[in-house]
């Protein structure tokens, strides 16, 4: 139930961004042939009872298929989160989001928000029109997390599991329980509206990246990802470096999606070292689903630790943006 503001209630704010959770298909039997980002966030809350003493507020921030997520939406989302978290009676924020880039948005928000209160992303693998949609339960669980006393930081809730915004990764193309937290494991579970924690809530970001919150245009530094693989070459890196020279959007950074413990095909490595010598920031992030890169003495290209390539890209963009 979406209620209007009552000064005595604790509010949980639900920000809509689109995704399958807001998707519509022509038939209730169709779980894949739908259009994402169709149903308003206020309608997604229909039929969901808020926890006792909690008032829900719905706000539509965007309406996209999250494969098309962009920097401007991220920026608006960060600003709306900061606004709502700053209201004394707001217990937390829930964000409905597509599954495809949920982990990127979660990591971005984790990196820029001083989230001393909970920011909970949630999603669905089936559209709102499905015979048995998973969205309503996920939203209800996310609201429970956002209203939980002592909860904080950026998390993602899907299929009854609470993941940290740092560790969460989409790991399945179809099943409802599509997310995992790798070696770290989940933070907890939501059971009948109660959160059962198995490890600590994520900490809030320590660094506020000013341009994200200031008015005016932001020139997002261009950072690209190039994968190392059998038979790789330096051609993609050379072309990327070349494409930026003299243009309005020069290449500023490069993330190598490496094999194993940060290893890179020798031809790709040579091109990356040349790019680095030319002033481009280069990071190595493993393409392995689990584990982190263990650095070795004499590594010529910096590693991104446990960050996946997409998260390493966000970290590097924010680092360059903050300079
Ligand atoms: N393509 C959709 C999206 O990310 C997939 C989903 O939400 O499950 O918005």
mmCIF file of C-alpha atoms and ligand atoms in Angstrom:
data_model
loop_
_atom_site.group_PDB
_atom_site.id
_atom_site.type_symbol
_atom_site.label_atom_id
_atom_site.label_comp_id
_atom_site.label_asym_id
_atom_site.label_seq_id
_atom_site.Cartn_x
_atom_site.Cartn_y
_atom_site.Cartn_z
ATOM 1 C CA UNK A 1 0.000 0.000 0.000
ATOM 2 C CA UNK A 2 1.439 3.419 -0.965
ATOM 3 C CA UNK A 3 0.541 6.002 1.614
ATOM 4 C CA UNK A 4 1.070 9.706 1.638
ATOM 5 C CA UNK A 5 3.510 11.204 4.128
ATOM 6 C CA UNK A 6 2.603 10.991 7.781
ATOM 7 C CA UNK A 7 4.965 12.860 10.102
ATOM 8 C CA UNK A 8 4.834 10.144 12.781
ATOM 9 C CA UNK A 9 5.688 7.225 10.531
ATOM 10 C CA UNK A 10 9.069 5.826 9.588
ATOM 11 C CA UNK A 11 9.302 6.054 5.858
ATOM 12 C CA UNK A 12 10.896 3.640 3.408
ATOM 13 C CA UNK A 13 11.367 5.234 0.012
ATOM 14 C CA UNK A 14 11.150 2.998 -3.067
ATOM 15 C CA UNK A 15 12.935 4.407 -6.114
ATOM 16 C CA UNK A 16 12.033 2.853 -9.476
ATOM 17 C CA UNK A 17 14.529 2.516 -12.311
ATOM 18 C CA UNK A 18 12.821 -0.080 -14.558
ATOM 19 C CA UNK A 19 14.069 -3.597 -15.310
ATOM 20 C CA UNK A 20 12.270 -6.914 -15.691
ATOM 21 C CA UNK A 21 10.610 -6.334 -12.348
ATOM 22 C CA UNK A 22 8.679 -3.572 -14.159
ATOM 23 C CA UNK A 23 8.425 -5.605 -17.375
ATOM 24 C CA UNK A 24 5.299 -6.453 -19.360
ATOM 25 C CA UNK A 25 4.769 -9.425 -21.681
ATOM 26 C CA UNK A 26 1.798 -10.166 -23.941
ATOM 27 C CA UNK A 27 1.180 -13.504 -22.225
ATOM 28 C CA UNK A 28 1.476 -14.610 -18.602
ATOM 29 C CA UNK A 29 3.295 -17.722 -19.857
ATOM 30 C CA UNK A 30 6.100 -15.623 -21.340
ATOM 31 C CA UNK A 31 9.019 -15.068 -18.962
ATOM 32 C CA UNK A 32 11.517 -13.894 -21.567
ATOM 33 C CA UNK A 33 9.707 -12.087 -24.404
ATOM 34 C CA UNK A 34 8.721 -9.011 -22.418
ATOM 35 C CA UNK A 35 9.577 -5.327 -22.506
ATOM 36 C CA UNK A 36 11.475 -4.222 -19.408
ATOM 37 C CA UNK A 37 10.780 -0.926 -17.651
ATOM 38 C CA UNK A 38 7.052 -0.542 -18.320
ATOM 39 C CA UNK A 39 5.229 -0.626 -14.970
ATOM 40 C CA UNK A 40 5.410 2.384 -12.627
ATOM 41 C CA UNK A 41 7.126 1.830 -9.322
ATOM 42 C CA UNK A 42 3.958 2.942 -7.457
ATOM 43 C CA UNK A 43 2.093 0.091 -9.171
ATOM 44 C CA UNK A 44 4.811 -2.390 -8.164
ATOM 45 C CA UNK A 45 3.915 -1.600 -4.561
ATOM 46 C CA UNK A 46 0.248 -2.425 -5.035
ATOM 47 C CA UNK A 47 -0.735 -5.326 -2.777
ATOM 48 C CA UNK A 48 2.446 -5.105 -0.701
ATOM 49 C CA UNK A 49 1.795 -4.403 2.955
ATOM 50 C CA UNK A 50 4.481 -2.309 4.605
ATOM 51 C CA UNK A 51 5.927 -3.582 7.902
ATOM 52 C CA UNK A 52 4.075 -2.196 10.956
ATOM 53 C CA UNK A 53 4.743 1.504 11.525
ATOM 54 C CA UNK A 54 6.333 1.971 8.116
ATOM 55 C CA UNK A 55 4.981 4.246 5.389
ATOM 56 C CA UNK A 56 6.044 3.636 1.807
ATOM 57 C CA UNK A 57 6.897 6.435 -0.600
ATOM 58 C CA UNK A 58 7.330 5.694 -4.311
ATOM 59 C CA UNK A 59 9.442 7.765 -6.701
ATOM 60 C CA UNK A 60 10.196 7.016 -10.345
ATOM 61 C CA UNK A 61 13.823 7.924 -11.069
ATOM 62 C CA UNK A 62 14.160 6.191 -14.449
ATOM 63 C CA UNK A 63 12.385 3.585 -16.543
ATOM 64 C CA UNK A 64 15.006 1.541 -18.406
ATOM 65 C CA UNK A 65 16.098 -1.958 -19.228
ATOM 66 C CA UNK A 66 19.201 -2.030 -17.071
ATOM 67 C CA UNK A 67 21.361 -3.274 -19.933
ATOM 68 C CA UNK A 68 21.048 0.380 -21.027
ATOM 69 C CA UNK A 69 21.942 1.882 -17.646
ATOM 70 C CA UNK A 70 23.972 5.067 -17.965
ATOM 71 C CA UNK A 71 26.012 7.520 -15.914
ATOM 72 C CA UNK A 72 23.332 10.195 -15.799
ATOM 73 C CA UNK A 73 20.842 7.800 -14.225
ATOM 74 C CA UNK A 74 23.500 6.694 -11.734
ATOM 75 C CA UNK A 75 24.136 10.283 -10.810
ATOM 76 C CA UNK A 76 20.436 11.107 -10.365
ATOM 77 C CA UNK A 77 19.993 7.932 -8.349
ATOM 78 C CA UNK A 78 22.910 8.793 -6.062
ATOM 79 C CA UNK A 79 21.517 12.280 -5.547
ATOM 80 C CA UNK A 80 18.005 11.006 -4.793
ATOM 81 C CA UNK A 81 19.413 8.432 -2.346
ATOM 82 C CA UNK A 82 21.466 11.121 -0.594
ATOM 83 C CA UNK A 83 18.395 13.358 -0.418
ATOM 84 C CA UNK A 84 16.135 10.709 1.090
ATOM 85 C CA UNK A 85 18.740 9.264 3.458
ATOM 86 C CA UNK A 86 19.184 12.774 4.817
ATOM 87 C CA UNK A 87 15.524 12.929 5.969
ATOM 88 C CA UNK A 88 15.388 12.050 9.682
ATOM 89 C CA UNK A 89 12.230 9.949 9.416
ATOM 90 C CA UNK A 90 13.453 7.881 6.453
ATOM 91 C CA UNK A 91 14.616 4.464 7.636
ATOM 92 C CA UNK A 92 16.056 3.427 4.290
ATOM 93 C CA UNK A 93 15.793 3.394 0.512
ATOM 94 C CA UNK A 94 14.818 0.522 -1.792
ATOM 95 C CA UNK A 95 15.715 0.633 -5.500
ATOM 96 C CA UNK A 96 13.885 -1.526 -8.026
ATOM 97 C CA UNK A 97 16.359 -2.342 -10.804
ATOM 98 C CA UNK A 98 17.007 -4.674 -13.716
ATOM 99 C CA UNK A 99 19.168 -7.671 -12.950
ATOM 100 C CA UNK A 100 21.659 -7.208 -15.807
ATOM 101 C CA UNK A 101 23.655 -4.333 -14.336
ATOM 102 C CA UNK A 102 22.364 -4.409 -10.766
ATOM 103 C CA UNK A 103 25.829 -5.264 -9.453
ATOM 104 C CA UNK A 104 27.317 -2.243 -11.225
ATOM 105 C CA UNK A 105 24.759 0.189 -9.811
ATOM 106 C CA UNK A 106 25.158 -1.385 -6.365
ATOM 107 C CA UNK A 107 28.933 -1.004 -6.492
ATOM 108 C CA UNK A 108 28.661 2.563 -7.814
ATOM 109 C CA UNK A 109 26.293 3.576 -4.997
ATOM 110 C CA UNK A 110 28.432 1.773 -2.436
ATOM 111 C CA UNK A 111 31.412 3.788 -3.672
ATOM 112 C CA UNK A 112 29.796 7.227 -3.549
ATOM 113 C CA UNK A 113 27.166 7.176 -0.804
ATOM 114 C CA UNK A 114 27.753 7.724 2.866
ATOM 115 C CA UNK A 115 25.089 5.106 3.486
ATOM 116 C CA UNK A 116 24.755 5.045 7.256
ATOM 117 C CA UNK A 117 21.194 3.872 6.534
ATOM 118 C CA UNK A 118 20.285 0.961 4.249
ATOM 119 C CA UNK A 119 20.092 1.303 0.461
ATOM 120 C CA UNK A 120 18.621 -1.948 -0.847
ATOM 121 C CA UNK A 121 18.537 -2.851 -4.526
ATOM 122 C CA UNK A 122 16.048 -5.434 -5.666
ATOM 123 C CA UNK A 123 14.923 -6.945 -8.945
ATOM 124 C CA UNK A 124 13.104 -9.812 -10.600
ATOM 125 C CA UNK A 125 13.908 -12.504 -13.116
ATOM 126 C CA UNK A 126 10.313 -12.669 -14.332
ATOM 127 C CA UNK A 127 8.223 -9.765 -15.622
ATOM 128 C CA UNK A 128 5.396 -8.267 -13.595
ATOM 129 C CA UNK A 129 2.892 -9.966 -15.937
ATOM 130 C CA UNK A 130 4.230 -13.510 -15.325
ATOM 131 C CA UNK A 131 2.006 -16.255 -13.958
ATOM 132 C CA UNK A 132 4.190 -16.375 -10.855
ATOM 133 C CA UNK A 133 6.253 -13.167 -10.747
ATOM 134 C CA UNK A 134 9.150 -13.061 -8.289
ATOM 135 C CA UNK A 135 9.176 -9.258 -8.056
ATOM 136 C CA UNK A 136 6.546 -8.717 -5.336
ATOM 137 C CA UNK A 137 8.261 -10.996 -2.802
ATOM 138 C CA UNK A 138 11.652 -9.482 -3.613
ATOM 139 C CA UNK A 139 10.273 -5.973 -3.083
ATOM 140 C CA UNK A 140 8.618 -7.015 0.171
ATOM 141 C CA UNK A 141 11.901 -8.554 1.369
ATOM 142 C CA UNK A 142 13.872 -5.460 0.340
ATOM 143 C CA UNK A 143 11.458 -3.224 2.269
ATOM 144 C CA UNK A 144 11.949 -5.456 5.318
ATOM 145 C CA UNK A 145 15.715 -5.020 5.038
ATOM 146 C CA UNK A 146 15.371 -1.241 4.600
ATOM 147 C CA UNK A 147 13.173 -1.058 7.706
ATOM 148 C CA UNK A 148 15.437 -3.260 9.840
ATOM 149 C CA UNK A 149 16.865 -1.551 12.898
ATOM 150 C CA UNK A 150 20.648 -1.153 12.558
ATOM 151 C CA UNK A 151 20.779 -2.015 8.857
ATOM 152 C CA UNK A 152 23.154 0.112 6.769
ATOM 153 C CA UNK A 153 25.192 0.238 3.602
ATOM 154 C CA UNK A 154 24.321 -0.772 0.044
ATOM 155 C CA UNK A 155 22.879 -4.262 -0.323
ATOM 156 C CA UNK A 156 20.974 -6.289 -2.907
ATOM 157 C CA UNK A 157 18.065 -8.565 -2.099
ATOM 158 C CA UNK A 158 16.951 -11.348 -4.420
ATOM 159 C CA UNK A 159 15.273 -14.702 -3.755
ATOM 160 C CA UNK A 160 15.347 -14.212 0.009
ATOM 161 C CA UNK A 161 19.093 -13.583 0.139
ATOM 162 C CA UNK A 162 20.833 -10.357 1.173
ATOM 163 C CA UNK A 163 24.090 -9.637 -0.664
ATOM 164 C CA UNK A 164 26.562 -6.846 -0.048
ATOM 165 C CA UNK A 165 26.743 -4.213 -2.802
ATOM 166 C CA UNK A 166 30.460 -4.882 -3.039
ATOM 167 C CA UNK A 167 30.284 -8.629 -3.569
ATOM 168 C CA UNK A 168 27.014 -9.190 -5.420
ATOM 169 C CA UNK A 169 27.216 -10.680 -8.905
ATOM 170 C CA UNK A 170 24.613 -11.980 -11.332
ATOM 171 C CA UNK A 171 25.538 -15.626 -11.850
ATOM 172 C CA UNK A 172 22.598 -17.124 -13.702
ATOM 173 C CA UNK A 173 20.712 -16.181 -16.863
ATOM 174 C CA UNK A 174 17.318 -17.626 -15.958
ATOM 175 C CA UNK A 175 16.744 -19.043 -12.501
ATOM 176 C CA UNK A 176 15.081 -16.886 -9.857
ATOM 177 C CA UNK A 177 17.996 -17.158 -7.431
ATOM 178 C CA UNK A 178 20.314 -15.465 -9.936
ATOM 179 C CA UNK A 179 22.790 -13.721 -7.633
ATOM 180 C CA UNK A 180 25.758 -14.777 -5.517
ATOM 181 C CA UNK A 181 28.381 -13.127 -3.343
ATOM 182 C CA UNK A 182 31.386 -15.245 -4.315
ATOM 183 C CA UNK A 183 33.903 -16.135 -1.628
ATOM 184 C CA UNK A 184 32.416 -13.583 0.783
ATOM 185 C CA UNK A 185 29.006 -15.262 0.904
ATOM 186 C CA UNK A 186 25.732 -13.453 1.582
ATOM 187 C CA UNK A 187 25.144 -11.044 4.434
ATOM 188 C CA UNK A 188 21.981 -12.788 5.444
ATOM 189 C CA UNK A 189 18.530 -14.015 4.539
ATOM 190 C CA UNK A 190 15.003 -12.613 4.748
ATOM 191 C CA UNK A 191 12.563 -15.035 6.293
ATOM 192 C CA UNK A 192 8.922 -14.019 6.787
ATOM 193 C CA UNK A 193 9.902 -10.359 6.913
ATOM 194 C CA UNK A 194 12.730 -10.908 9.416
ATOM 195 C CA UNK A 195 16.392 -10.509 8.519
ATOM 196 C CA UNK A 196 18.726 -13.280 9.697
ATOM 197 C CA UNK A 197 22.247 -11.852 9.481
ATOM 198 C CA UNK A 198 25.211 -14.157 8.980
ATOM 199 C CA UNK A 199 27.832 -11.414 8.702
ATOM 200 C CA UNK A 200 28.105 -7.656 9.258
ATOM 201 C CA UNK A 201 26.315 -5.013 7.200
ATOM 202 C CA UNK A 202 28.567 -3.384 4.588
ATOM 203 C CA UNK A 203 30.382 -0.242 5.652
ATOM 204 C CA UNK A 204 29.559 3.100 4.054
ATOM 205 C CA UNK A 205 31.874 4.662 1.469
ATOM 206 C CA UNK A 206 34.677 6.649 3.004
ATOM 207 C CA UNK A 207 35.169 8.937 0.027
ATOM 208 C CA UNK A 208 32.525 11.249 -1.411
ATOM 209 C CA UNK A 209 33.160 11.818 -5.109
ATOM 210 C CA UNK A 210 32.156 15.477 -5.289
ATOM 211 C CA UNK A 211 31.237 15.815 -9.008
ATOM 212 C CA UNK A 212 28.530 13.178 -8.593
ATOM 213 C CA UNK A 213 26.670 15.454 -6.185
ATOM 214 C CA UNK A 214 27.473 18.917 -7.514
ATOM 215 C CA UNK A 215 25.308 20.724 -10.070
ATOM 216 C CA UNK A 216 26.497 21.032 -13.653
ATOM 217 C CA UNK A 217 27.706 18.583 -16.261
ATOM 218 C CA UNK A 218 30.056 15.768 -15.392
ATOM 219 C CA UNK A 219 32.636 14.647 -17.917
ATOM 220 C CA UNK A 220 32.757 10.928 -17.077
ATOM 221 C CA UNK A 221 36.269 9.631 -17.808
ATOM 222 C CA UNK A 222 36.193 7.046 -20.570
ATOM 223 C CA UNK A 223 37.360 3.683 -19.240
ATOM 224 C CA UNK A 224 37.089 0.591 -21.413
ATOM 225 C CA UNK A 225 37.334 -3.138 -20.641
ATOM 226 C CA UNK A 226 39.392 -5.477 -22.827
ATOM 227 C CA UNK A 227 39.483 -9.226 -22.235
ATOM 228 C CA UNK A 228 42.592 -11.370 -22.297
ATOM 229 C CA UNK A 229 42.061 -14.802 -23.861
ATOM 230 C CA UNK A 230 43.798 -17.451 -25.928
ATOM 231 C CA UNK A 231 44.920 -15.917 -29.197
ATOM 232 C CA UNK A 232 44.527 -12.309 -27.940
ATOM 233 C CA UNK A 233 46.394 -9.438 -29.575
ATOM 234 C CA UNK A 234 47.079 -5.781 -28.871
ATOM 235 C CA UNK A 235 44.788 -4.643 -31.698
ATOM 236 C CA UNK A 236 41.790 -3.648 -29.547
ATOM 237 C CA UNK A 237 43.908 -1.642 -27.123
ATOM 238 C CA UNK A 238 45.769 0.088 -29.962
ATOM 239 C CA UNK A 239 42.465 0.966 -31.653
ATOM 240 C CA UNK A 240 40.998 2.322 -28.407
ATOM 241 C CA UNK A 241 44.030 4.489 -27.743
ATOM 242 C CA UNK A 242 43.953 5.701 -31.336
ATOM 243 C CA UNK A 243 40.198 6.426 -31.288
ATOM 244 C CA UNK A 244 40.622 8.841 -28.400
ATOM 245 C CA UNK A 245 43.487 10.932 -29.650
ATOM 246 C CA UNK A 246 42.448 14.444 -30.581
ATOM 247 C CA UNK A 247 38.768 13.621 -29.926
ATOM 248 C CA UNK A 248 36.410 15.051 -27.321
ATOM 249 C CA UNK A 249 36.237 11.793 -25.367
ATOM 250 C CA UNK A 250 39.786 10.488 -25.047
ATOM 251 C CA UNK A 251 40.496 7.123 -23.479
ATOM 252 C CA UNK A 252 41.528 7.713 -19.859
ATOM 253 C CA UNK A 253 41.573 4.221 -18.479
ATOM 254 C CA UNK A 254 41.703 0.577 -19.399
ATOM 255 C CA UNK A 255 40.667 -2.481 -17.410
ATOM 256 C CA UNK A 256 42.111 -5.765 -18.555
ATOM 257 C CA UNK A 257 39.781 -8.690 -17.808
ATOM 258 C CA UNK A 258 42.624 -11.075 -17.118
ATOM 259 C CA UNK A 259 42.927 -14.809 -16.973
ATOM 260 C CA UNK A 260 43.500 -16.455 -13.581
ATOM 261 C CA UNK A 261 45.598 -14.593 -11.055
ATOM 262 C CA UNK A 262 45.938 -11.473 -13.199
ATOM 263 C CA UNK A 263 47.767 -13.013 -16.122
ATOM 264 C CA UNK A 264 47.588 -11.297 -19.519
ATOM 265 C CA UNK A 265 48.388 -12.584 -23.030
ATOM 266 C CA UNK A 266 51.852 -11.251 -23.871
ATOM 267 C CA UNK A 267 50.690 -9.346 -26.966
ATOM 268 C CA UNK A 268 47.842 -7.666 -25.082
ATOM 269 C CA UNK A 269 50.205 -6.927 -22.194
ATOM 270 C CA UNK A 270 52.680 -5.213 -24.522
ATOM 271 C CA UNK A 271 49.908 -2.975 -25.904
ATOM 272 C CA UNK A 272 48.625 -2.218 -22.379
ATOM 273 C CA UNK A 273 52.106 -1.265 -21.183
ATOM 274 C CA UNK A 274 52.474 1.039 -24.189
ATOM 275 C CA UNK A 275 49.099 2.631 -23.360
ATOM 276 C CA UNK A 276 50.176 3.037 -19.734
ATOM 277 C CA UNK A 277 53.410 4.717 -20.844
ATOM 278 C CA UNK A 278 51.223 7.072 -22.878
ATOM 279 C CA UNK A 279 49.341 8.187 -19.753
ATOM 280 C CA UNK A 280 46.372 5.808 -19.712
ATOM 281 C CA UNK A 281 45.542 4.290 -16.328
ATOM 282 C CA UNK A 282 45.570 0.497 -16.611
ATOM 283 C CA UNK A 283 44.198 -2.004 -14.088
ATOM 284 C CA UNK A 284 44.088 -5.805 -14.120
ATOM 285 C CA UNK A 285 40.879 -7.475 -12.862
ATOM 286 C CA UNK A 286 40.416 -11.222 -13.011
ATOM 287 C CA UNK A 287 37.726 -12.704 -15.238
ATOM 288 C CA UNK A 288 37.454 -15.640 -12.782
ATOM 289 C CA UNK A 289 34.082 -15.661 -11.028
ATOM 290 C CA UNK A 290 35.685 -16.099 -7.604
ATOM 291 C CA UNK A 291 38.922 -15.168 -5.879
ATOM 292 C CA UNK A 292 41.118 -12.099 -6.095
ATOM 293 C CA UNK A 293 44.367 -11.210 -7.783
ATOM 294 C CA UNK A 294 47.284 -11.809 -5.436
ATOM 295 C CA UNK A 295 49.871 -9.199 -6.384
ATOM 296 C CA UNK A 296 53.472 -10.169 -7.105
ATOM 297 C CA UNK A 297 56.581 -8.104 -6.692
ATOM 298 C CA UNK A 298 57.473 -6.315 -9.901
ATOM 299 C CA UNK A 299 53.960 -6.314 -11.405
ATOM 300 C CA UNK A 300 54.092 -3.603 -14.067
ATOM 301 C CA UNK A 301 50.310 -3.191 -14.259
ATOM 302 C CA UNK A 302 48.303 -2.492 -11.085
ATOM 303 C CA UNK A 303 45.683 -5.050 -10.066
ATOM 304 C CA UNK A 304 42.130 -4.457 -8.873
ATOM 305 C CA UNK A 305 42.208 -7.045 -6.079
ATOM 306 C CA UNK A 306 38.880 -8.832 -5.732
ATOM 307 C CA UNK A 307 36.944 -6.472 -8.021
ATOM 308 C CA UNK A 308 35.413 -7.959 -11.139
ATOM 309 C CA UNK A 309 36.226 -6.162 -14.413
ATOM 310 C CA UNK A 310 32.943 -4.179 -14.405
ATOM 311 C CA UNK A 311 33.464 -3.059 -10.815
ATOM 312 C CA UNK A 312 37.158 -2.293 -11.419
ATOM 313 C CA UNK A 313 36.018 -0.064 -14.268
ATOM 314 C CA UNK A 314 33.686 1.884 -11.956
ATOM 315 C CA UNK A 315 36.414 2.189 -9.308
ATOM 316 C CA UNK A 316 38.855 3.527 -11.902
ATOM 317 C CA UNK A 317 36.294 5.965 -13.341
ATOM 318 C CA UNK A 318 35.596 7.358 -9.884
ATOM 319 C CA UNK A 319 39.311 7.562 -9.121
ATOM 320 C CA UNK A 320 39.892 9.538 -12.316
ATOM 321 C CA UNK A 321 36.785 11.664 -11.713
ATOM 322 C CA UNK A 322 37.954 12.546 -8.203
ATOM 323 C CA UNK A 323 41.351 13.793 -9.430
HETATM 324 N N1 LIG B 1 17.353 -6.903 -19.160
HETATM 325 C C1 LIG B 1 16.673 -6.820 -17.886
HETATM 326 C C2 LIG B 1 17.256 -5.664 -17.114
HETATM 327 O O1 LIG B 1 18.359 -5.778 -16.664
HETATM 328 C C3 LIG B 1 16.863 -8.091 -17.164
HETATM 329 C C4 LIG B 1 16.272 -8.152 -15.793
HETATM 330 O O2 LIG B 1 15.893 -7.184 -15.167
HETATM 331 O O3 LIG B 1 16.206 -9.284 -15.297
HETATM 332 O O4 LIG B 1 16.596 -4.648 -16.963
#
